[in-house]
Amino acid sequence: MDTQKSTTPLPALTQTASFRLLSSDITTTLSVDAPHYLPLDIHNSEVKERRLLGPLVLQLLGIEDMSKSRWEQVEAIEALERGEGTKGREIIRVTSTAGDDDSGTTVNKSGGPHKLVLQDARGTKLFGIELQEIKGVGLGMSIGCKFVLKNAVVARGVVLMEPANLTILGGKIEAWHKAWKENRKVELKAAIEANEKR
């Protein structure tokens, strides 16, 4: 076997491996190497501040635009379901293209800040808040997107994200992304109703 040459070029193998890693769940594909996990007490709100040196690989489980109220987000989803969008102050009819698999199900991107639900390879979840605008972070992101976090501050269990400490690798877990999009409006409405009952 050692004398047999592979017919697949190395760049193609690298791209295939990268694609498969980025489209997989890191809780099942990454090794159990303790330094690459979030600390077990990451949610301890009594710890005012700590620094995660990293690098830590995290994946996106959810995202919310904090610059819009939940009701505004529901209205934006419903407008896109009707095929409407905005161009400046003008409401326009949005037409889907043949390659657009997200037509009618995405919300217009905004400047944020955004709140992200992140997960490490052990399955530990935490919230991340975008302190400064990070290119690529927005409602158009795919669920399952992978990040590398390094030298980040965690304040009372919330990671404070800036362009200097977060690198977006990309990726998408199709089943998670589809479920998130289908349930997003229902979850926003449930959160509104729960808030009104208080």
PDB file of C-alpha atoms in Angstrom:
ATOM      1  CA  MET A   1       0.000   0.000   0.000  1.00  0.00           C
ATOM      2  CA  ASP A   2       2.899   2.385   0.678  1.00  0.00           C
ATOM      3  CA  THR A   3       3.871   2.379  -2.976  1.00  0.00           C
ATOM      4  CA  GLN A   4       0.383   3.323  -4.146  1.00  0.00           C
ATOM      5  CA  LYS A   5      -0.145   7.046  -4.814  1.00  0.00           C
ATOM      6  CA  SER A   6      -3.350   8.844  -3.993  1.00  0.00           C
ATOM      7  CA  THR A   7      -5.055  10.356  -7.021  1.00  0.00           C
ATOM      8  CA  THR A   8      -6.810  13.001  -4.936  1.00  0.00           C
ATOM      9  CA  PRO A   9      -4.782  16.218  -4.669  1.00  0.00           C
ATOM     10  CA  LEU A  10      -3.872  17.402  -1.164  1.00  0.00           C
ATOM     11  CA  PRO A  11      -5.777  20.734  -1.447  1.00  0.00           C
ATOM     12  CA  ALA A  12      -8.962  18.824  -2.294  1.00  0.00           C
ATOM     13  CA  LEU A  13      -8.509  16.521   0.700  1.00  0.00           C
ATOM     14  CA  THR A  14      -7.873  19.541   2.942  1.00  0.00           C
ATOM     15  CA  GLN A  15     -11.039  21.278   1.702  1.00  0.00           C
ATOM     16  CA  THR A  16     -13.112  18.136   2.212  1.00  0.00           C
ATOM     17  CA  ALA A  17     -11.806  17.645   5.755  1.00  0.00           C
ATOM     18  CA  SER A  18     -12.410  21.321   6.570  1.00  0.00           C
ATOM     19  CA  PHE A  19     -15.967  21.186   5.216  1.00  0.00           C
ATOM     20  CA  ARG A  20     -16.793  18.040   7.182  1.00  0.00           C
ATOM     21  CA  LEU A  21     -15.405  19.443  10.432  1.00  0.00           C
ATOM     22  CA  LEU A  22     -17.276  22.736  10.024  1.00  0.00           C
ATOM     23  CA  SER A  23     -20.558  20.940   9.318  1.00  0.00           C
ATOM     24  CA  SER A  24     -20.272  18.591  12.299  1.00  0.00           C
ATOM     25  CA  ASP A  25     -21.205  18.861  15.964  1.00  0.00           C
ATOM     26  CA  ILE A  26     -17.994  19.588  17.910  1.00  0.00           C
ATOM     27  CA  THR A  27     -19.316  17.708  20.949  1.00  0.00           C
ATOM     28  CA  THR A  28     -18.923  14.494  18.974  1.00  0.00           C
ATOM     29  CA  THR A  29     -15.979  15.273  16.679  1.00  0.00           C
ATOM     30  CA  LEU A  30     -13.390  17.024  18.879  1.00  0.00           C
ATOM     31  CA  SER A  31     -11.169  15.155  21.306  1.00  0.00           C
ATOM     32  CA  VAL A  32     -11.635  15.358  25.053  1.00  0.00           C
ATOM     33  CA  ASP A  33      -8.554  17.520  25.667  1.00  0.00           C
ATOM     34  CA  ALA A  34      -9.293  19.448  28.886  1.00  0.00           C
ATOM     35  CA  PRO A  35      -7.401  22.691  28.082  1.00  0.00           C
ATOM     36  CA  HIS A  36      -9.722  23.286  25.140  1.00  0.00           C
ATOM     37  CA  TYR A  37     -12.915  23.367  27.205  1.00  0.00           C
ATOM     38  CA  LEU A  38     -14.680  26.140  29.067  1.00  0.00           C
ATOM     39  CA  PRO A  39     -14.102  25.970  32.841  1.00  0.00           C
ATOM     40  CA  LEU A  40     -16.755  23.921  34.669  1.00  0.00           C
ATOM     41  CA  ASP A  41     -17.668  26.931  36.841  1.00  0.00           C
ATOM     42  CA  ILE A  42     -17.999  29.336  33.879  1.00  0.00           C
ATOM     43  CA  HIS A  43     -21.589  30.197  34.925  1.00  0.00           C
ATOM     44  CA  ASN A  44     -20.607  31.220  38.457  1.00  0.00           C
ATOM     45  CA  SER A  45     -21.985  34.761  38.700  1.00  0.00           C
ATOM     46  CA  GLU A  46     -19.937  35.404  41.844  1.00  0.00           C
ATOM     47  CA  VAL A  47     -16.764  35.452  39.722  1.00  0.00           C
ATOM     48  CA  LYS A  48     -16.765  39.065  38.620  1.00  0.00           C
ATOM     49  CA  GLU A  49     -14.299  38.626  35.780  1.00  0.00           C
ATOM     50  CA  ARG A  50     -11.891  36.042  34.378  1.00  0.00           C
ATOM     51  CA  ARG A  51      -9.827  35.747  31.231  1.00  0.00           C
ATOM     52  CA  LEU A  52     -10.005  32.729  28.932  1.00  0.00           C
ATOM     53  CA  LEU A  53      -6.648  32.410  27.230  1.00  0.00           C
ATOM     54  CA  GLY A  54      -7.764  29.766  24.745  1.00  0.00           C
ATOM     55  CA  PRO A  55      -7.797  28.969  21.988  1.00  0.00           C
ATOM     56  CA  LEU A  56     -11.268  27.484  22.469  1.00  0.00           C
ATOM     57  CA  VAL A  57     -13.414  26.132  19.654  1.00  0.00           C
ATOM     58  CA  LEU A  58     -17.083  27.034  20.080  1.00  0.00           C
ATOM     59  CA  GLN A  59     -20.178  26.541  17.958  1.00  0.00           C
ATOM     60  CA  LEU A  60     -23.235  28.777  17.555  1.00  0.00           C
ATOM     61  CA  LEU A  61     -26.569  27.507  18.898  1.00  0.00           C
ATOM     62  CA  GLY A  62     -28.574  30.731  18.638  1.00  0.00           C
ATOM     63  CA  ILE A  63     -28.334  34.455  17.977  1.00  0.00           C
ATOM     64  CA  GLU A  64     -30.480  37.462  18.841  1.00  0.00           C
ATOM     65  CA  ASP A  65     -30.309  41.068  17.714  1.00  0.00           C
ATOM     66  CA  MET A  66     -30.302  43.174  20.876  1.00  0.00           C
ATOM     67  CA  SER A  67     -30.842  46.442  18.969  1.00  0.00           C
ATOM     68  CA  LYS A  68     -34.417  45.392  18.125  1.00  0.00           C
ATOM     69  CA  SER A  69     -37.191  44.482  20.500  1.00  0.00           C
ATOM     70  CA  ARG A  70     -38.533  40.957  20.286  1.00  0.00           C
ATOM     71  CA  TRP A  71     -41.746  42.286  18.806  1.00  0.00           C
ATOM     72  CA  GLU A  72     -39.813  44.108  16.052  1.00  0.00           C
ATOM     73  CA  GLN A  73     -38.031  40.847  15.265  1.00  0.00           C
ATOM     74  CA  VAL A  74     -41.380  39.000  15.004  1.00  0.00           C
ATOM     75  CA  GLU A  75     -42.713  41.722  12.677  1.00  0.00           C
ATOM     76  CA  ALA A  76     -39.598  41.476  10.485  1.00  0.00           C
ATOM     77  CA  ILE A  77     -40.008  37.683  10.209  1.00  0.00           C
ATOM     78  CA  GLU A  78     -43.695  38.040   9.322  1.00  0.00           C
ATOM     79  CA  ALA A  79     -42.903  40.702   6.704  1.00  0.00           C
ATOM     80  CA  LEU A  80     -40.419  38.379   5.034  1.00  0.00           C
ATOM     81  CA  GLU A  81     -42.947  35.541   5.167  1.00  0.00           C
ATOM     82  CA  ARG A  82     -45.287  37.826   3.204  1.00  0.00           C
ATOM     83  CA  GLY A  83     -42.457  38.562   0.768  1.00  0.00           C
ATOM     84  CA  GLU A  84     -41.863  42.114   1.959  1.00  0.00           C
ATOM     85  CA  GLY A  85     -38.630  43.841   2.821  1.00  0.00           C
ATOM     86  CA  THR A  86     -37.408  47.378   3.257  1.00  0.00           C
ATOM     87  CA  LYS A  87     -35.126  49.552   1.184  1.00  0.00           C
ATOM     88  CA  GLY A  88     -34.488  52.643   3.251  1.00  0.00           C
ATOM     89  CA  ARG A  89     -37.970  53.752   4.310  1.00  0.00           C
ATOM     90  CA  GLU A  90     -39.696  52.133   1.363  1.00  0.00           C
ATOM     91  CA  ILE A  91     -41.392  48.731   1.652  1.00  0.00           C
ATOM     92  CA  ILE A  92     -40.558  46.581  -1.360  1.00  0.00           C
ATOM     93  CA  ARG A  93     -41.605  43.157  -2.622  1.00  0.00           C
ATOM     94  CA  VAL A  94     -38.808  40.601  -2.127  1.00  0.00           C
ATOM     95  CA  THR A  95     -38.422  37.989  -4.830  1.00  0.00           C
ATOM     96  CA  SER A  96     -36.569  34.758  -4.191  1.00  0.00           C
ATOM     97  CA  THR A  97     -33.899  33.542  -6.567  1.00  0.00           C
ATOM     98  CA  ALA A  98     -33.434  29.944  -7.650  1.00  0.00           C
ATOM     99  CA  GLY A  99     -30.431  29.434  -5.354  1.00  0.00           C
ATOM    100  CA  ASP A 100     -31.944  31.187  -2.347  1.00  0.00           C
ATOM    101  CA  ASP A 101     -32.916  28.458   0.121  1.00  0.00           C
ATOM    102  CA  ASP A 102     -33.573  30.980   2.887  1.00  0.00           C
ATOM    103  CA  SER A 103     -36.220  33.061   1.098  1.00  0.00           C
ATOM    104  CA  GLY A 104     -38.886  34.280   3.456  1.00  0.00           C
ATOM    105  CA  THR A 105     -37.205  32.916   6.554  1.00  0.00           C
ATOM    106  CA  THR A 106     -34.408  35.328   7.412  1.00  0.00           C
ATOM    107  CA  VAL A 107     -34.538  38.622   9.192  1.00  0.00           C
ATOM    108  CA  ASN A 108     -32.815  41.671   7.783  1.00  0.00           C
ATOM    109  CA  LYS A 109     -29.318  42.051   9.155  1.00  0.00           C
ATOM    110  CA  SER A 110     -28.646  44.832  11.609  1.00  0.00           C
ATOM    111  CA  GLY A 111     -25.709  46.457  13.294  1.00  0.00           C
ATOM    112  CA  GLY A 112     -26.317  44.717  16.590  1.00  0.00           C
ATOM    113  CA  PRO A 113     -25.041  44.288  19.231  1.00  0.00           C
ATOM    114  CA  HIS A 114     -25.871  40.595  19.144  1.00  0.00           C
ATOM    115  CA  LYS A 115     -26.297  38.014  21.877  1.00  0.00           C
ATOM    116  CA  LEU A 116     -25.021  34.570  20.933  1.00  0.00           C
ATOM    117  CA  VAL A 117     -25.593  31.193  22.541  1.00  0.00           C
ATOM    118  CA  LEU A 118     -22.297  29.301  22.267  1.00  0.00           C
ATOM    119  CA  GLN A 119     -21.251  25.731  23.094  1.00  0.00           C
ATOM    120  CA  ASP A 120     -17.858  24.107  23.609  1.00  0.00           C
ATOM    121  CA  ALA A 121     -16.770  20.557  22.777  1.00  0.00           C
ATOM    122  CA  ARG A 122     -17.837  19.289  26.231  1.00  0.00           C
ATOM    123  CA  GLY A 123     -21.366  20.629  25.670  1.00  0.00           C
ATOM    124  CA  THR A 124     -21.086  23.571  28.094  1.00  0.00           C
ATOM    125  CA  LYS A 125     -23.207  26.485  26.900  1.00  0.00           C
ATOM    126  CA  LEU A 126     -22.770  30.180  27.585  1.00  0.00           C
ATOM    127  CA  PHE A 127     -23.915  33.536  26.306  1.00  0.00           C
ATOM    128  CA  GLY A 128     -21.655  35.841  24.354  1.00  0.00           C
ATOM    129  CA  ILE A 129     -22.264  39.570  23.920  1.00  0.00           C
ATOM    130  CA  GLU A 130     -20.801  41.509  21.007  1.00  0.00           C
ATOM    131  CA  LEU A 131     -19.083  44.554  22.570  1.00  0.00           C
ATOM    132  CA  GLN A 132     -17.780  45.881  19.261  1.00  0.00           C
ATOM    133  CA  GLU A 133     -19.096  45.087  15.806  1.00  0.00           C
ATOM    134  CA  ILE A 134     -17.528  41.873  14.555  1.00  0.00           C
ATOM    135  CA  LYS A 135     -17.556  41.426  10.790  1.00  0.00           C
ATOM    136  CA  GLY A 136     -19.637  38.364   9.957  1.00  0.00           C
ATOM    137  CA  VAL A 137     -21.672  38.293  13.180  1.00  0.00           C
ATOM    138  CA  GLY A 138     -25.352  38.900  12.484  1.00  0.00           C
ATOM    139  CA  LEU A 139     -28.745  37.290  12.041  1.00  0.00           C
ATOM    140  CA  GLY A 140     -27.630  35.907   8.684  1.00  0.00           C
ATOM    141  CA  MET A 141     -25.182  33.544  10.409  1.00  0.00           C
ATOM    142  CA  SER A 142     -25.752  29.815  10.192  1.00  0.00           C
ATOM    143  CA  ILE A 143     -26.491  27.802  13.300  1.00  0.00           C
ATOM    144  CA  GLY A 144     -23.571  25.466  13.930  1.00  0.00           C
ATOM    145  CA  CYS A 145     -21.058  28.097  12.777  1.00  0.00           C
ATOM    146  CA  LYS A 146     -17.666  27.522  14.421  1.00  0.00           C
ATOM    147  CA  PHE A 147     -15.552  30.125  16.228  1.00  0.00           C
ATOM    148  CA  VAL A 148     -12.136  30.264  17.838  1.00  0.00           C
ATOM    149  CA  LEU A 149     -12.108  32.305  21.039  1.00  0.00           C
ATOM    150  CA  LYS A 150      -8.845  33.416  22.621  1.00  0.00           C
ATOM    151  CA  ASN A 151      -7.807  35.897  25.275  1.00  0.00           C
ATOM    152  CA  ALA A 152     -11.425  36.813  26.035  1.00  0.00           C
ATOM    153  CA  VAL A 153     -12.954  38.248  29.195  1.00  0.00           C
ATOM    154  CA  VAL A 154     -15.868  36.422  30.830  1.00  0.00           C
ATOM    155  CA  ALA A 155     -17.826  38.738  33.113  1.00  0.00           C
ATOM    156  CA  ARG A 156     -20.285  37.027  35.469  1.00  0.00           C
ATOM    157  CA  GLY A 157     -20.656  34.057  33.120  1.00  0.00           C
ATOM    158  CA  VAL A 158     -20.998  36.020  29.851  1.00  0.00           C
ATOM    159  CA  VAL A 159     -18.160  36.130  27.322  1.00  0.00           C
ATOM    160  CA  LEU A 160     -17.441  39.646  26.031  1.00  0.00           C
ATOM    161  CA  MET A 161     -16.656  39.371  22.325  1.00  0.00           C
ATOM    162  CA  GLU A 162     -14.549  41.750  20.271  1.00  0.00           C
ATOM    163  CA  PRO A 163     -12.886  41.406  16.848  1.00  0.00           C
ATOM    164  CA  ALA A 164      -9.504  40.834  18.549  1.00  0.00           C
ATOM    165  CA  ASN A 165     -10.647  37.746  20.494  1.00  0.00           C
ATOM    166  CA  LEU A 166     -13.077  36.007  18.123  1.00  0.00           C
ATOM    167  CA  THR A 167     -12.284  34.369  14.799  1.00  0.00           C
ATOM    168  CA  ILE A 168     -15.161  33.073  12.680  1.00  0.00           C
ATOM    169  CA  LEU A 169     -14.358  29.781  10.964  1.00  0.00           C
ATOM    170  CA  GLY A 170     -17.767  29.322   9.350  1.00  0.00           C
ATOM    171  CA  GLY A 171     -19.763  26.154   8.918  1.00  0.00           C
ATOM    172  CA  LYS A 172     -23.357  25.117   9.357  1.00  0.00           C
ATOM    173  CA  ILE A 173     -25.209  22.181  10.864  1.00  0.00           C
ATOM    174  CA  GLU A 174     -28.131  21.972   8.473  1.00  0.00           C
ATOM    175  CA  ALA A 175     -30.617  20.212  10.791  1.00  0.00           C
ATOM    176  CA  TRP A 176     -29.978  22.663  13.648  1.00  0.00           C
ATOM    177  CA  HIS A 177     -30.195  25.674  11.336  1.00  0.00           C
ATOM    178  CA  LYS A 178     -33.509  24.548   9.866  1.00  0.00           C
ATOM    179  CA  ALA A 179     -35.025  23.856  13.305  1.00  0.00           C
ATOM    180  CA  TRP A 180     -33.824  27.220  14.655  1.00  0.00           C
ATOM    181  CA  LYS A 181     -35.372  29.112  11.734  1.00  0.00           C
ATOM    182  CA  GLU A 182     -38.665  27.230  11.984  1.00  0.00           C
ATOM    183  CA  ASN A 183     -38.974  27.809  15.741  1.00  0.00           C
ATOM    184  CA  ARG A 184     -37.594  31.352  15.954  1.00  0.00           C
ATOM    185  CA  LYS A 185     -40.918  33.219  15.620  1.00  0.00           C
ATOM    186  CA  VAL A 186     -42.658  30.886  18.093  1.00  0.00           C
ATOM    187  CA  GLU A 187     -39.857  31.330  20.666  1.00  0.00           C
ATOM    188  CA  LEU A 188     -39.882  35.128  20.298  1.00  0.00           C
ATOM    189  CA  LYS A 189     -43.667  35.235  20.791  1.00  0.00           C
ATOM    190  CA  ALA A 190     -43.424  32.947  23.834  1.00  0.00           C
ATOM    191  CA  ALA A 191     -40.768  35.243  25.364  1.00  0.00           C
ATOM    192  CA  ILE A 192     -43.015  38.277  24.749  1.00  0.00           C
ATOM    193  CA  GLU A 193     -45.979  36.574  26.420  1.00  0.00           C
ATOM    194  CA  ALA A 194     -43.873  35.448  29.390  1.00  0.00           C
ATOM    195  CA  ASN A 195     -42.616  38.999  29.840  1.00  0.00           C
ATOM    196  CA  GLU A 196     -46.178  40.408  29.722  1.00  0.00           C
ATOM    197  CA  LYS A 197     -47.335  38.014  32.469  1.00  0.00           C
ATOM    198  CA  ARG A 198     -44.763  39.346  34.935  1.00  0.00           C
TER     199      ARG A 198
END
